[in-house]
Short mmCIF file of C-alpha atoms in Angstrom, two decimals:
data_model
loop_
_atom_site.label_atom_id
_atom_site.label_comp_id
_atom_site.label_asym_id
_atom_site.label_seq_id
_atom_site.Cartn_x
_atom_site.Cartn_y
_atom_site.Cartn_z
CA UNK V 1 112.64 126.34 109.20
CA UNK V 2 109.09 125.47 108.18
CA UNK V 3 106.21 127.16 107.21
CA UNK V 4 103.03 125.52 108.10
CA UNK V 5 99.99 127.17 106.25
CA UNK V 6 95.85 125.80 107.04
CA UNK V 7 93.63 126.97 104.42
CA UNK V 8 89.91 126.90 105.55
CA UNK V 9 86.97 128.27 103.39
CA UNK V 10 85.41 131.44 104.88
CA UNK V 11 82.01 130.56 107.02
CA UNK V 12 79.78 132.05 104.79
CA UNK V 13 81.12 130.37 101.62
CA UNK V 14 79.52 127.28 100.55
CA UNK V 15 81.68 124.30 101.49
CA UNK V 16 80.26 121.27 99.34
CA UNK V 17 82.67 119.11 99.93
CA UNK V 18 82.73 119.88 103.68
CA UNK V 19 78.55 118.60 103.62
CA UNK V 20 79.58 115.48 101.31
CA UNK V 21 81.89 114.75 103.93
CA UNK V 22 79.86 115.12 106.66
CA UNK V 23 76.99 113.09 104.99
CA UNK V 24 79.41 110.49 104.64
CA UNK V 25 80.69 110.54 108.08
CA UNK V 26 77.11 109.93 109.32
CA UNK V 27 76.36 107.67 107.24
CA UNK V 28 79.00 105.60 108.82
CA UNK V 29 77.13 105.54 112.31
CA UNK V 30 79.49 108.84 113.25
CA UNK V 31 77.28 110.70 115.33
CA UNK V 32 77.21 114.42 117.18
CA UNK V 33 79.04 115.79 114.14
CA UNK V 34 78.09 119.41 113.58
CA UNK V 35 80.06 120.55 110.57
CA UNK V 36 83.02 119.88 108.30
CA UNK V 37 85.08 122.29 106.71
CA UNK V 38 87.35 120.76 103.70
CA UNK V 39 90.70 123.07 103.51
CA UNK V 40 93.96 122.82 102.33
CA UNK V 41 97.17 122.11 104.20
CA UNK V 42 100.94 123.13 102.86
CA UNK V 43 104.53 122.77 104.16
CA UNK V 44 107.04 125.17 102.73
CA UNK V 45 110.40 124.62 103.88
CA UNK V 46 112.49 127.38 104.34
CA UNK V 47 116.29 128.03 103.93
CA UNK V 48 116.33 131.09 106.00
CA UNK V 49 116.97 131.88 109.33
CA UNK V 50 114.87 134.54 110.52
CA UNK V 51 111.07 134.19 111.70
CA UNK V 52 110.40 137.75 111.37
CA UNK V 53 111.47 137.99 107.65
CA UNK V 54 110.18 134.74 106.77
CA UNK V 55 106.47 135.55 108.50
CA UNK V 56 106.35 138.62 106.76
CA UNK V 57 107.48 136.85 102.98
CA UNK V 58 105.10 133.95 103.27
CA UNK V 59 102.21 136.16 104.91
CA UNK V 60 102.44 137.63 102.35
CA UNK V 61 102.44 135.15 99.61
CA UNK V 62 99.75 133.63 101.37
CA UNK V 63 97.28 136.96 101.11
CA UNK V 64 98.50 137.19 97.38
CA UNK V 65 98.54 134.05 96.20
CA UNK V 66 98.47 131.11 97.96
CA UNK V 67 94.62 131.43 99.32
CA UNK V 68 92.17 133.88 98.05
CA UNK V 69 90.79 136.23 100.01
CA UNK V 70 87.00 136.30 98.82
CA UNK V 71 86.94 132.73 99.47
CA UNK V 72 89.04 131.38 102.44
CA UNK V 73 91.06 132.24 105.59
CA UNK V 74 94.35 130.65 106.10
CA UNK V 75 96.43 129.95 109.47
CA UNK V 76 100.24 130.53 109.30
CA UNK V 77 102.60 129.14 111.56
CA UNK V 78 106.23 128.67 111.43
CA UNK V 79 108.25 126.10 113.41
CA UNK P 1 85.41 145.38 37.52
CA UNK P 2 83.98 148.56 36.96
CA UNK P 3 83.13 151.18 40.48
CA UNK P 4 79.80 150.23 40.03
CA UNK P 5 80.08 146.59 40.14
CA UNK P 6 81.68 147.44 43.82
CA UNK P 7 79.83 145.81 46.73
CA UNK P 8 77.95 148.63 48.68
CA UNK P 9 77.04 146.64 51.57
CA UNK P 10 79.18 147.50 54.85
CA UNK P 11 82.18 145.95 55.20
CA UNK P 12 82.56 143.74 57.57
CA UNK P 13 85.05 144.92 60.77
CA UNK P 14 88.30 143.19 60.65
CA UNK P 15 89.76 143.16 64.07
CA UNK P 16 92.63 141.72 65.88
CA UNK P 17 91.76 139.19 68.51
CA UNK P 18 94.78 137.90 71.18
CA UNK P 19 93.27 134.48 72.30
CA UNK P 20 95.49 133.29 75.48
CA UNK P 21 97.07 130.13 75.92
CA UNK P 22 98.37 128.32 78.88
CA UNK P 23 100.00 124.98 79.63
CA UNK P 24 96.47 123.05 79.65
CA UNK P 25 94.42 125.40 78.05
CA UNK P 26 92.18 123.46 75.73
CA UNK P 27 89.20 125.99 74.59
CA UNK P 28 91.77 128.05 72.64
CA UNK P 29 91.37 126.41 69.44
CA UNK P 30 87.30 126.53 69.59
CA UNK P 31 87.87 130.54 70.02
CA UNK P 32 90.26 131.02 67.15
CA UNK P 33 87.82 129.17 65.30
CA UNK P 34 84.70 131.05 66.05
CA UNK P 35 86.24 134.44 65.42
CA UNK P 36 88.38 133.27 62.50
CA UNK P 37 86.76 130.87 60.46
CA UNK P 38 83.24 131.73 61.68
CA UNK P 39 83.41 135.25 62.04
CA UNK P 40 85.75 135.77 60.05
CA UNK P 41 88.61 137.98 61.91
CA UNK P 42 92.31 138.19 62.39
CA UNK P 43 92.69 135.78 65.52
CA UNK P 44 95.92 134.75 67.46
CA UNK P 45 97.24 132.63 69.90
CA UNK P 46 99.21 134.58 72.23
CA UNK P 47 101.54 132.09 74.67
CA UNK P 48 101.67 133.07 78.60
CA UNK P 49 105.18 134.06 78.59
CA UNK P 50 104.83 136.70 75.93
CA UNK P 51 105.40 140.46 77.89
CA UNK P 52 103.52 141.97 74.99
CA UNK P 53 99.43 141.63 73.23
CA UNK P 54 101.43 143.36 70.30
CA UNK P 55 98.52 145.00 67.57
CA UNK P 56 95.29 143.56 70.17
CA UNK P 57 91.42 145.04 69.63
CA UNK P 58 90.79 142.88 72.30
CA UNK P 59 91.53 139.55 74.38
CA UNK P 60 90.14 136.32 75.08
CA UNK P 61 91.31 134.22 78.29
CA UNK P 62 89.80 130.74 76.74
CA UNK P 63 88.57 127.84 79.13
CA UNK P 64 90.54 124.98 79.99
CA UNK P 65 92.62 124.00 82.83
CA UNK P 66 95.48 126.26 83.07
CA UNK P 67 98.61 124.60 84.92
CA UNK P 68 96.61 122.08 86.01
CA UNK P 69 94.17 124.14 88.09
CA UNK P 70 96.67 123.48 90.68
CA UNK P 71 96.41 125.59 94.15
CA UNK P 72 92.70 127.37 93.10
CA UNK P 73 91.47 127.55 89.48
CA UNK P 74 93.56 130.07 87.17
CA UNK P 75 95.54 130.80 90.49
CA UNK P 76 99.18 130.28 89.15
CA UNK P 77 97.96 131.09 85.69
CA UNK P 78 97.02 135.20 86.77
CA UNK P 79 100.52 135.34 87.63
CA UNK P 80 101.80 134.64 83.60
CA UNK P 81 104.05 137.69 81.91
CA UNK P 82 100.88 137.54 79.44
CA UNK P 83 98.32 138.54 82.43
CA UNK P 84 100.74 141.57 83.29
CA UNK P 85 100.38 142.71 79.68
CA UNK P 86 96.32 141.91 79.99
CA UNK P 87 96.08 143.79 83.43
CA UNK P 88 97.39 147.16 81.06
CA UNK P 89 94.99 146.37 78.29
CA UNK P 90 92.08 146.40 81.01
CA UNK P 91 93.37 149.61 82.45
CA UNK P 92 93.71 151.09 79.24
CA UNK P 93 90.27 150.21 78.31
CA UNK P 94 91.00 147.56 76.00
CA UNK P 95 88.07 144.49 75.85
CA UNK P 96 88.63 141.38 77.50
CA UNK P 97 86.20 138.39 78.05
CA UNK P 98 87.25 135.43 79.61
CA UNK P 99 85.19 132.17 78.81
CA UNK P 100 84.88 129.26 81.79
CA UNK P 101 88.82 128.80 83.47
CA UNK P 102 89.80 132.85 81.33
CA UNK P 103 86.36 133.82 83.85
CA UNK P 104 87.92 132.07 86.64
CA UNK P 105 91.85 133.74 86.03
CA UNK P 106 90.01 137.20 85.78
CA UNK P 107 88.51 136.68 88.72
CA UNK P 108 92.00 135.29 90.67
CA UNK P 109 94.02 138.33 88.99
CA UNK P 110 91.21 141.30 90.58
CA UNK P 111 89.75 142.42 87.00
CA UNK P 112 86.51 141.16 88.32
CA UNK P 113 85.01 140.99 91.58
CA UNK P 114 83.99 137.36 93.46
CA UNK P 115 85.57 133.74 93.03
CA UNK P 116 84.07 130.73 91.48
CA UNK P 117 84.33 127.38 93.66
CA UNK P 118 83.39 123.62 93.65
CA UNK P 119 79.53 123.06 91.94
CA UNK P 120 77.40 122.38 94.62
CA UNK P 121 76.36 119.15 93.32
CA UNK P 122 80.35 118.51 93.03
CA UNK P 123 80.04 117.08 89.86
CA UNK P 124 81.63 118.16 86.45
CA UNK P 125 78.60 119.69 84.60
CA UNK P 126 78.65 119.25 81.01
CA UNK P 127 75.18 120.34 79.05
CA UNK P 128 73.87 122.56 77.41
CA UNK P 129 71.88 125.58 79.20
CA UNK P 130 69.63 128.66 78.80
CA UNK P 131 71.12 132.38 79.72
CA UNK P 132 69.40 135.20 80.13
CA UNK P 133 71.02 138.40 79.39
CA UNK P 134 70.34 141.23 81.82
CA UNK P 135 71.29 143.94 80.27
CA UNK P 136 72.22 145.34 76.39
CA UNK P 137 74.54 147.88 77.75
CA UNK P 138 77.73 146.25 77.49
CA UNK P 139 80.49 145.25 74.97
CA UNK P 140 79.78 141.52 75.17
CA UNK P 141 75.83 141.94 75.01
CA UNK P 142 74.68 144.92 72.57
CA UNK P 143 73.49 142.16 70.38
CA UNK P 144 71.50 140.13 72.16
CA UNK P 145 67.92 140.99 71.95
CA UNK P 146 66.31 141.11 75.85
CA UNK P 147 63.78 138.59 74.95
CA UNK P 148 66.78 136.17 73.73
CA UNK P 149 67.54 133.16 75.58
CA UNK P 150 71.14 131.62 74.70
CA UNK P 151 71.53 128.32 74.56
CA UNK P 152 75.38 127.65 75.03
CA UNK P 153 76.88 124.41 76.84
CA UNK P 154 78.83 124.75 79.89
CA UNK P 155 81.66 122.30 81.03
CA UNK P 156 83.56 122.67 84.35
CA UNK P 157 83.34 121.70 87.90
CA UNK P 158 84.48 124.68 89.33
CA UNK P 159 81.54 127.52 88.31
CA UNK P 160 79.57 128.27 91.31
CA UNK P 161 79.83 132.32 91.14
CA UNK P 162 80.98 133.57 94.93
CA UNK P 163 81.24 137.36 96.27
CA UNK P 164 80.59 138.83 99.84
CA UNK P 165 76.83 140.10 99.72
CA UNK P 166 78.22 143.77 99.24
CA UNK P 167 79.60 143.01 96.20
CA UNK P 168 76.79 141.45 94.95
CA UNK P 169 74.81 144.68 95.79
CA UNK P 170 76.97 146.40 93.52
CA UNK P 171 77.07 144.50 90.77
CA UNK P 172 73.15 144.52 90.70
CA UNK P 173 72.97 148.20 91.55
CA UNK P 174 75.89 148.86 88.35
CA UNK P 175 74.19 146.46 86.13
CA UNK P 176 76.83 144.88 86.13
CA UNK P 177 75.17 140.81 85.75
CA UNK P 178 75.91 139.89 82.44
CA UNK P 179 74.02 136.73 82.28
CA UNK P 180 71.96 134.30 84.75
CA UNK P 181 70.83 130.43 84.08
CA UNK P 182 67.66 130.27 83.38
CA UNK P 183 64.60 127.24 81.96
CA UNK P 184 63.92 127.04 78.69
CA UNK P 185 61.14 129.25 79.39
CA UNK P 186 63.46 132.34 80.53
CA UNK P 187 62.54 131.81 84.08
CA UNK P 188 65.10 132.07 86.63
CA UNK P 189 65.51 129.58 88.69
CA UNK P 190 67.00 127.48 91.28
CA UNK P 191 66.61 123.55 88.97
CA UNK P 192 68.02 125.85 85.86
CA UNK P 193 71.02 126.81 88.34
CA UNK P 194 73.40 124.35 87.14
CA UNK P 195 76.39 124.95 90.07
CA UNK P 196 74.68 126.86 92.79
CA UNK P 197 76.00 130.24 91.84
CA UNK P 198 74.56 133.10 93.74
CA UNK P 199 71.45 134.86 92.02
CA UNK P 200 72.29 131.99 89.21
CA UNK P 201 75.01 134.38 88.20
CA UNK P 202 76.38 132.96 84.70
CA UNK P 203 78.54 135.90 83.68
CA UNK P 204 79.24 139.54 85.05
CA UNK P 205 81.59 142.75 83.95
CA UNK P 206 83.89 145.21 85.87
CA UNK P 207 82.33 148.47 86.97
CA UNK P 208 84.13 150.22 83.82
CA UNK P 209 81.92 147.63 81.24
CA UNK P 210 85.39 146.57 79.61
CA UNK P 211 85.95 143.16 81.18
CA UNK P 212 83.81 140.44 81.29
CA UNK P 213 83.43 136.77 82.21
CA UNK P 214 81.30 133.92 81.98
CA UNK P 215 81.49 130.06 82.34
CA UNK P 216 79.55 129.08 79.41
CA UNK P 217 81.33 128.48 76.24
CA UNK P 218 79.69 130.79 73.71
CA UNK P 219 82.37 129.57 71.22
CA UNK P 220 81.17 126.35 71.23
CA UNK P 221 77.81 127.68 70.02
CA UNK P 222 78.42 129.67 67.25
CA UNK P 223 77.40 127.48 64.21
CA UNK P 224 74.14 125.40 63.95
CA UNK P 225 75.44 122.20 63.26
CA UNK P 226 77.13 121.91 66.97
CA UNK P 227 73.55 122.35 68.50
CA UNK P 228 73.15 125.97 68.65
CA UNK P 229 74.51 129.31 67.04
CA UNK P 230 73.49 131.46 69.96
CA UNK P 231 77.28 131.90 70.77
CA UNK P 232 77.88 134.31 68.05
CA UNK P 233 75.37 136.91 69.89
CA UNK P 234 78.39 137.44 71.96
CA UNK P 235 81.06 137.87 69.81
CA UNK P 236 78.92 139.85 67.58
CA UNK P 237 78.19 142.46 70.22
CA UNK P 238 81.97 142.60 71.29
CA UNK P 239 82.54 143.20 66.77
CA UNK P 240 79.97 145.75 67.45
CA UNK P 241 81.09 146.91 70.15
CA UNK P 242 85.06 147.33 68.68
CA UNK P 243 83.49 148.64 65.39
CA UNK P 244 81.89 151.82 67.37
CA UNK P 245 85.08 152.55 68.79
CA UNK P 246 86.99 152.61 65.72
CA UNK P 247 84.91 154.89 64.01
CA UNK P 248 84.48 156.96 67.11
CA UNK P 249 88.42 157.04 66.70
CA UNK P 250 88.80 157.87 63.03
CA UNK P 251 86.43 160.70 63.47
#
């Protein structure tokens, strides 16, 4: 089993990296581009068996420690 | 040496300072040096896996790039046995500042409010600036006189302060804004914000005054021949600050 986590800062947290991005994108003739958000993307493979339990361990690593809740959302999703 | 020959000026405080270290810390030896050898008190390193401060007055959570800054900055790094022990200090009262990466692993571990993410320019930023200091009610500012600028250097990439706009409402209405970047003139604003932090927030403290944390590096300013001695405003407050409470205690 795998644990597939998106980490996305929150909308109304600055997202420099998303606008350098972007600027860059343009700047490259890429046009109709309204915003880009710059997140993080991790894999943790799992040894267990159950969804349930794992969903609950990893939501909840995710909420303590793996993105910070001021700052960012995440996305869990476990295949 | 006769009793009269006895100094009668005050003596100075001699307090027990717990500087942190992690794997990549790199600030730790500047802050051992300021207290020790320039202000001349008992300093420490104290290594991350350590369960216990052991005889602390109070803590410092130095800059640097603890465990690589991997994940978020001081994310893995609030986790350490040591930040257990710190997290019991705090709620015992005890005085903690945390200088650049210790501001950003006080922030990840909850003993202050907000989150400090990429500089706006996303650049490394590493000058000197001007602070303004908000307020003289505080362990880490008793010292500074209100018309004071500080001239300290900052170095880091990752010092733009965040919080949701209620916290920042509280931490103005609890004067709890430590320090904001300012000109050379005092004045606050947006060219003398270095990283885009909101309301050119520098350095703040918990609700309960006992933790603080800021991303300049005050001990990198505490003797004149490194540019500027303004540093040791800061750690003279917290001497101050630790002073008062000891005689409070004894009486």
């Amino acid at each position: 089993m795998k644990a597939k986590i998106i980490i996305t800062p929150k909308k109304a947290v600055v997202d420099p990296q998303g606008k350098a991005v972007q600027n860059a994108l343009e700047h490259l003739g890429y046009n109709g581009i309204r915003a880009v958000h710059v997140g993080k993307y991790l894999e943790i493979e799992l040894n267990g068996a159950d969804p349930a339990i794992a969903r609950r361990q990893i939501d909840e690593a995710c909420h303590k420690f793996l993105s910070n809740p001021v700052i960012e959302d995440y996305r869990l999703e476990l295949e | 040496m006769t009793n009269d020959q006895q100094p009668t000026t005050h003596h100075p405080p001699n307090l027990n300072f717990a500087v942190l270290q992690f794997p990549a810390s790199n600030c730790d030896q500047d802050a051992l040096h300021a207290l020790g050898d320039v202000l001349g008190q008992s300093a420490r390193y104290v290594w991350h896996k350590e369960t216990s401060l052991g005889n602390t007055d109070a803590v410092i959570v130095p800059g640097g790039f603890s465990f690589g800054d991997y994940l978020r900055c001081g994310a893995i790094a609030r986790f350490s046995p040591v930040m257990q022990a710190v997290q019991q200090f705090a709620a015992n009262g005890g005085l903690v500042l945390g200088i650049c990466n210790g501001f950003q692993v006080l922030c990840e571990a909850g003993l202050l409010p907000g989150a400090l993410i990429r500089n706006r320019s996303l650049q490394f930023r590493c000058e000197p600036v001007y602070l303004k200091t908000l307020t003289s009610d505080s362990p880490f500012t008793n010292q500074i006189p209100s018309d004071k600028r500080l001239k300290i250097p900052i170095a880091h990439g990752e010092g733009c302060y965040f919080a949701a706009d209620e916290t920042l409402q509280r931490l103005k209405a609890n004067n709890q804004i430590l320090w904001q970047y300012c000109n050379a003139q005092g004045e606050v604003t947006d060219a003398a914000n270095p990283n885009g932090s909101l309301w050119n927030i520098a350095g703040i403290c918990n609700e309960r005054r006992n933790v603080a944390g800021l991303m300049p590096h005050p001990e990198r300013a505490c003797e004149a021949m490194l540019g500027s001695a303004d540093g040791c405003a800061i750690f003279q407050s917290l001497l101050h600050a630790l002073e008062s409470r000891k005689v409070a205690t004894a009486a």
